[in-house]
XYZ file of C-alpha atoms in Angstrom:
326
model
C -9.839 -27.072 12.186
C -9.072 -23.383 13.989
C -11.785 -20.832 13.915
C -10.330 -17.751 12.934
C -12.454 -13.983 13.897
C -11.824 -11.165 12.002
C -13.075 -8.118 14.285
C -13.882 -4.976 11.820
C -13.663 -7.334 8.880
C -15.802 -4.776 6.581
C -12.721 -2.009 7.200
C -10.251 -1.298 4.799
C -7.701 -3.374 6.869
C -9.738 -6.171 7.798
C -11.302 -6.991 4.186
C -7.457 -7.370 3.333
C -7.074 -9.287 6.199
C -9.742 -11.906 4.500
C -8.170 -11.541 1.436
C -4.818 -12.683 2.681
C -6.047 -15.234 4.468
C -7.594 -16.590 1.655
C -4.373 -15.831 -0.575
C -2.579 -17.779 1.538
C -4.510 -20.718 1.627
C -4.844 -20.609 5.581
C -7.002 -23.926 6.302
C -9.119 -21.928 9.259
C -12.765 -22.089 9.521
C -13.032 -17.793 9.228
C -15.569 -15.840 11.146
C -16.267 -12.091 10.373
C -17.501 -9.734 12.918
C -18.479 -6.041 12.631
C -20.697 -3.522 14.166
C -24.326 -3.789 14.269
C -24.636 -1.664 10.879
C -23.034 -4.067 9.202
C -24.673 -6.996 10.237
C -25.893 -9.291 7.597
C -23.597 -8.225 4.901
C -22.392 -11.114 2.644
C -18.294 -10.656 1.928
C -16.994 -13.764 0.111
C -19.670 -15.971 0.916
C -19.236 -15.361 4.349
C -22.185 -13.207 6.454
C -20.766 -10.128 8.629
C -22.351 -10.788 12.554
C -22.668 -8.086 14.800
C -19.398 -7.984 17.042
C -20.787 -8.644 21.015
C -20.157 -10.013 23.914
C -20.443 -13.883 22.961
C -18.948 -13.206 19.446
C -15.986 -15.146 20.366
C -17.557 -18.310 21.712
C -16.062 -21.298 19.808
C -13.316 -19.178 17.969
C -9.131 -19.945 18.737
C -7.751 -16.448 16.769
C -8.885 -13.136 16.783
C -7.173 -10.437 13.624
C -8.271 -7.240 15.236
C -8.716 -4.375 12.628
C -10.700 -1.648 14.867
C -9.879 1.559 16.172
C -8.601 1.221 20.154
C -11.825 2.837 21.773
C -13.420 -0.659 20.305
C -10.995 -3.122 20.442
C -10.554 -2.183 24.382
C -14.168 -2.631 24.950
C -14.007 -6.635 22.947
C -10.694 -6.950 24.316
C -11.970 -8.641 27.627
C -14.628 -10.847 25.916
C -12.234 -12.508 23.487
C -9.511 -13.115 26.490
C -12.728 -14.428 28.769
C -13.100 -17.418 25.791
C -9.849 -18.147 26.026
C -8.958 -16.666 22.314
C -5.042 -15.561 21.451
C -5.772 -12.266 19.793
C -3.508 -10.327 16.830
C -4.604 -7.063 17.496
C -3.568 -3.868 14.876
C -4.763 -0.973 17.059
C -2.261 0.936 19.059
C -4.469 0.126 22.034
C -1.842 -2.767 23.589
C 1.464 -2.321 21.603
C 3.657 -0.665 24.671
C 2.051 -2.957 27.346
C 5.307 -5.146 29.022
C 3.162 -8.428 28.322
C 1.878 -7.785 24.717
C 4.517 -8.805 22.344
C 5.114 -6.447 19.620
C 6.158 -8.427 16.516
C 7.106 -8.168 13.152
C 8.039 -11.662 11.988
C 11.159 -11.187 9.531
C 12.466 -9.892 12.428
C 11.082 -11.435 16.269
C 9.061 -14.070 15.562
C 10.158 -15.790 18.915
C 8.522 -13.137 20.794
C 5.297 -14.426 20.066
C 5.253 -17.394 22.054
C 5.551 -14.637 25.368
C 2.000 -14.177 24.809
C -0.357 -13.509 27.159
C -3.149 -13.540 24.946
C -2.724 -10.732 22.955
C 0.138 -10.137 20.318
C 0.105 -6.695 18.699
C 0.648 -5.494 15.374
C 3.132 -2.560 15.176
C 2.615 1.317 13.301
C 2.141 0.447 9.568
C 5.219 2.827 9.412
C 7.389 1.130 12.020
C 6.943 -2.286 9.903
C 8.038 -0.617 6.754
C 10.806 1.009 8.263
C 12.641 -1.761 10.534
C 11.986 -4.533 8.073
C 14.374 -2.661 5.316
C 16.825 -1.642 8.146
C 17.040 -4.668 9.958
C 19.589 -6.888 7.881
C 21.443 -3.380 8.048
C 21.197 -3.101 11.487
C 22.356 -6.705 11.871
C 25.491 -5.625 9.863
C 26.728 -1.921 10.473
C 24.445 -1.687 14.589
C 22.233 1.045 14.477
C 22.346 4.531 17.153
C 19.751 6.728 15.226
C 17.796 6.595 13.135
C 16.394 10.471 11.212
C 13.252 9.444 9.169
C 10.716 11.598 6.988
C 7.714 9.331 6.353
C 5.335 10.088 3.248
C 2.101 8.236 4.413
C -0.499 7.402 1.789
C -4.130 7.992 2.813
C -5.440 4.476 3.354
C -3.763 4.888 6.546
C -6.446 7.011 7.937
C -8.946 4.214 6.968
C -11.876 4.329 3.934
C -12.391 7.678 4.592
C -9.340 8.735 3.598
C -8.859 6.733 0.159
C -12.669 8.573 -0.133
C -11.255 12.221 0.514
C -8.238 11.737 -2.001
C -10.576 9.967 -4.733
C -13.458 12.783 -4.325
C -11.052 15.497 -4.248
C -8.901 14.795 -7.480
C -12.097 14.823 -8.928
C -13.515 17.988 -7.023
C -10.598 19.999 -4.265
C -13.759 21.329 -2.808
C -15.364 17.766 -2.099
C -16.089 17.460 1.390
C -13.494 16.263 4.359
C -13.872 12.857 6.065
C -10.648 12.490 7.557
C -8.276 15.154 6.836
C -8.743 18.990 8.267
C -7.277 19.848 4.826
C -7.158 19.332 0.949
C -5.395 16.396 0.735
C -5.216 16.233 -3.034
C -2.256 18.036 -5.001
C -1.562 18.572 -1.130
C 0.997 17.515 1.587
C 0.021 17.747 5.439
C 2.901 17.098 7.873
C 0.394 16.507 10.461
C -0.279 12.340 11.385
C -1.835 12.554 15.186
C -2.032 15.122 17.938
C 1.052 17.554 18.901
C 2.540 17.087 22.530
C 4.212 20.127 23.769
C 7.690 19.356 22.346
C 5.647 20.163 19.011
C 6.390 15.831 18.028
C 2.935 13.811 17.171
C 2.078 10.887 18.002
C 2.448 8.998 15.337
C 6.180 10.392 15.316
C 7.345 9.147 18.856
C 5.686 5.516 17.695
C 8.853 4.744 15.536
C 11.296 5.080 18.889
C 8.916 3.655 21.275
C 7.981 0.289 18.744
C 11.420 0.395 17.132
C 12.791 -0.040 20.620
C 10.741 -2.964 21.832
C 10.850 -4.791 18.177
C 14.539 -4.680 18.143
C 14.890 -5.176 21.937
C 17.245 -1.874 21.867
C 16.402 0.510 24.606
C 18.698 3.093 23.486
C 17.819 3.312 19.505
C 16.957 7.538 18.777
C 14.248 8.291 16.161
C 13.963 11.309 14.992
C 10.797 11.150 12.797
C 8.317 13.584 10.638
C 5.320 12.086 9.896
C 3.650 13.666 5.965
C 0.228 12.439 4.589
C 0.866 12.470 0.659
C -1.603 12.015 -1.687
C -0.976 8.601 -2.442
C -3.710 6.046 -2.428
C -2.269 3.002 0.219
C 1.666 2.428 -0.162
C 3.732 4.614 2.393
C 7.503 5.915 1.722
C 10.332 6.672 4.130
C 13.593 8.537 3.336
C 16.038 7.200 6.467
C 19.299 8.175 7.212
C 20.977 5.766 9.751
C 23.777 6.525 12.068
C 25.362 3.314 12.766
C 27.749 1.875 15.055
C 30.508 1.512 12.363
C 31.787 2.856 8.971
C 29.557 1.427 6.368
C 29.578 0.225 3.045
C 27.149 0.625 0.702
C 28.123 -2.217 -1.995
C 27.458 -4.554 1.696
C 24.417 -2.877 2.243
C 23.309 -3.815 -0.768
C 24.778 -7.605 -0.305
C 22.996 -7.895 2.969
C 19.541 -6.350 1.837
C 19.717 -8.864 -1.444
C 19.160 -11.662 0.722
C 16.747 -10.092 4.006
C 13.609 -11.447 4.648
C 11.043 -9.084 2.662
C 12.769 -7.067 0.962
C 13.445 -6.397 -2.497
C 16.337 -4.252 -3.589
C 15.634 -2.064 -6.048
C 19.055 0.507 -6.351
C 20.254 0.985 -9.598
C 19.115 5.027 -10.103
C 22.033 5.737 -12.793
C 18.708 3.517 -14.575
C 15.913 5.063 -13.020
C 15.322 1.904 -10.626
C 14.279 3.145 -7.039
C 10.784 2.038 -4.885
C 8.184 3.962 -5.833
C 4.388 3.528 -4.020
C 3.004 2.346 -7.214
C 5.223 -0.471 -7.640
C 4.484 -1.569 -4.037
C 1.315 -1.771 -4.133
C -0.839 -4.738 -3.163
C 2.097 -7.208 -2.344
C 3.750 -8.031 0.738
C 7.784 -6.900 0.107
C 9.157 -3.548 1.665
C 10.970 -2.113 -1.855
C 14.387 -0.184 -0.704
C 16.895 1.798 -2.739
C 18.686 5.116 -3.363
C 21.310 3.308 -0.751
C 24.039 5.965 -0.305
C 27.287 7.511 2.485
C 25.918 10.368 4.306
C 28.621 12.786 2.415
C 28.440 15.039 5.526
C 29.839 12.045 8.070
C 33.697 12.419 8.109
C 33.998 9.171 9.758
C 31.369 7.332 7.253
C 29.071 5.835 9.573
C 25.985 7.381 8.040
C 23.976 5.707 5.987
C 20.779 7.176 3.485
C 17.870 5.041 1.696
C 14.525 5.246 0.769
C 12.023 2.262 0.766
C 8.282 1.588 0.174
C 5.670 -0.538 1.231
C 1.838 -1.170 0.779
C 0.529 0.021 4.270
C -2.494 -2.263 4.312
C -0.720 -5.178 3.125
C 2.567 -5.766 4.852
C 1.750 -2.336 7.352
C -1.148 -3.684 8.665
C -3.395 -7.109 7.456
C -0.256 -9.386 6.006
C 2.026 -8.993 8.720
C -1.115 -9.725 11.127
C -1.625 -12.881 8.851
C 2.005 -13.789 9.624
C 1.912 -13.594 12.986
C -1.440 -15.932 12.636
C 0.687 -18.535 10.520
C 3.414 -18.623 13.113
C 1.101 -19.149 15.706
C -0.441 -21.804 13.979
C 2.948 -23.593 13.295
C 3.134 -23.469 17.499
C 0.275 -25.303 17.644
């Protein structure tokens, strides 16, 4: 049986990584590794070991859930014991020999590994996986997207600032330089001089390698909401030919995770509540750009649980697939 390690397993993302595993029925011998502070704890039976140089002895898979400052410094000791590593940090994602992979949509990419798959932005999963069957059907040139990003994307410390400050607005800050409850901050990353963060130019740089497109255009603004762990994205595509909605819908029916939820004359749209803790991007409000002439423009909005299918289940995925390869 494979030895599976999950490194950061007592983070947000990497208890959910354990949980899905387990979900899922994975038969892996499982292996959780942490810093030194958290040595000892018990999760599920299992007792957290202090993540170090020979942490990786014995183990085939590595989920990695830490920030990239620590996953570069383990990087080199799971590759030295020969481990194939499905790392969610940004730390590898652009590297030419580090697949990028989201498997509803290149799951062949991951047998180009090198040792190392990576795990795209929580946001770029959400977003390509309910444009992809529409991309597949109509091409897409350009993407404009406005992304609402709940606060479990900026770890336990930010489901603590929204929790404390609903309860308190004057609780202190962990991981936001403002009130994020009853708040909106269009601020994800640092600013380059263009005034576009990084978590912004992530959407065009992924999307592009995902889809194997070198010419796809993102135009992206990135807004932490206060909403506890599902993310939402309003897109508007511009796309290679006049499109039709009542085929949108037809092609999204049937895409790999997705649910289609587009009948607003009845109030049914994706909302973050309804998408959280499962695995399917939710998309709706499918509609014609009215200000496209030629009708090539294209307008949804979709949701998706950012630690589940953004981050720990489409890690899991990759995992599985790797498995079946082996």
């Amino acid at each position: 049986m494979k030895t599976v390690a999950i490194a950061g397993a007592t983070g947000a993302v990497g208890a959910q990584m354990l949980e899905c595993l387990k979900e899922r029925k994975i038969p892996v011998n499982i292996k959780l590794l942490a810093s030194a502070r958290s040595k000892g704890k018990i999760i599920d039976g299992l007792v957290v070991e202090e993540l170090k140089e020979d942490s990786f002895d014995g183990v085939d898979y590595v989920l990695g859930a830490c920030e990239n400052d620590v996953t570069k410094k383990w990087m080199p000791w799971a590759q030295k014991a020969g481990c194939v590593v499905v790392d969610n940090s940004s730390a590898f994602r652009l590297e030419d020999d580090v697949p990028l992979v989201v498997p509803e949509i290149n799951a062949q990419d991951i047998q180009n590994n090198q040792g190392i798959i990576a795990n795209p932005n929580c946001s770029t999963i959400i977003a390509l996986v309910a444009c992809d069957a529409l991309k597949k059907e109509f091409g897409i040139k350009r993407m404009i997207v406005t992304t609402m990003q709940a606060v479990s994307g900026a770890g336990v410390k930010g489901i603590h600032d929204l929790e404390t400050q609903i309860i308190d607005p004057n609780a202190p800050r962990e991981a936001f330089p403002y009130q994020i409850a009853f708040n909106l901050i269009p601020q994800i990353g640092d600013f380059d001089e263009l005034g576009i963060s990084k978590e912004e130019w992530k959407m065009q740089n992924e999307g592009r390698k995902i889809w194997h497109d070198p010419d796809l255009l993102v135009n992206c603004t990135c807004v932490r909401v206060p909403v506890l762990r599902s993310h939402s994205e309003s897109i508007t595509l511009e796309c290679e030919k006049e499109v039709d909605v009542e085929k949108a819908r037809e092609v999204l029916k049937s895409a790999l995770g997705v649910q289609l939820k587009d009948d607003p004359q009845n109030k049914v749209y994706p909302m973050p509540l309804d998408t959280t803790n499962q695995d399917d991007v939710f998309v709706g409000r499918i509609r014609k750009d009215i200000t496209d002439p030629e009708g090539k423009t294209l307008s949804l909005f979709c949701c998706g649980d950012q630690i589940r299918k953004g981050a720990a289940t489409n890690a899991v995925q990759i995992l599985e697939k790797l498995l079946e390869q082996n």
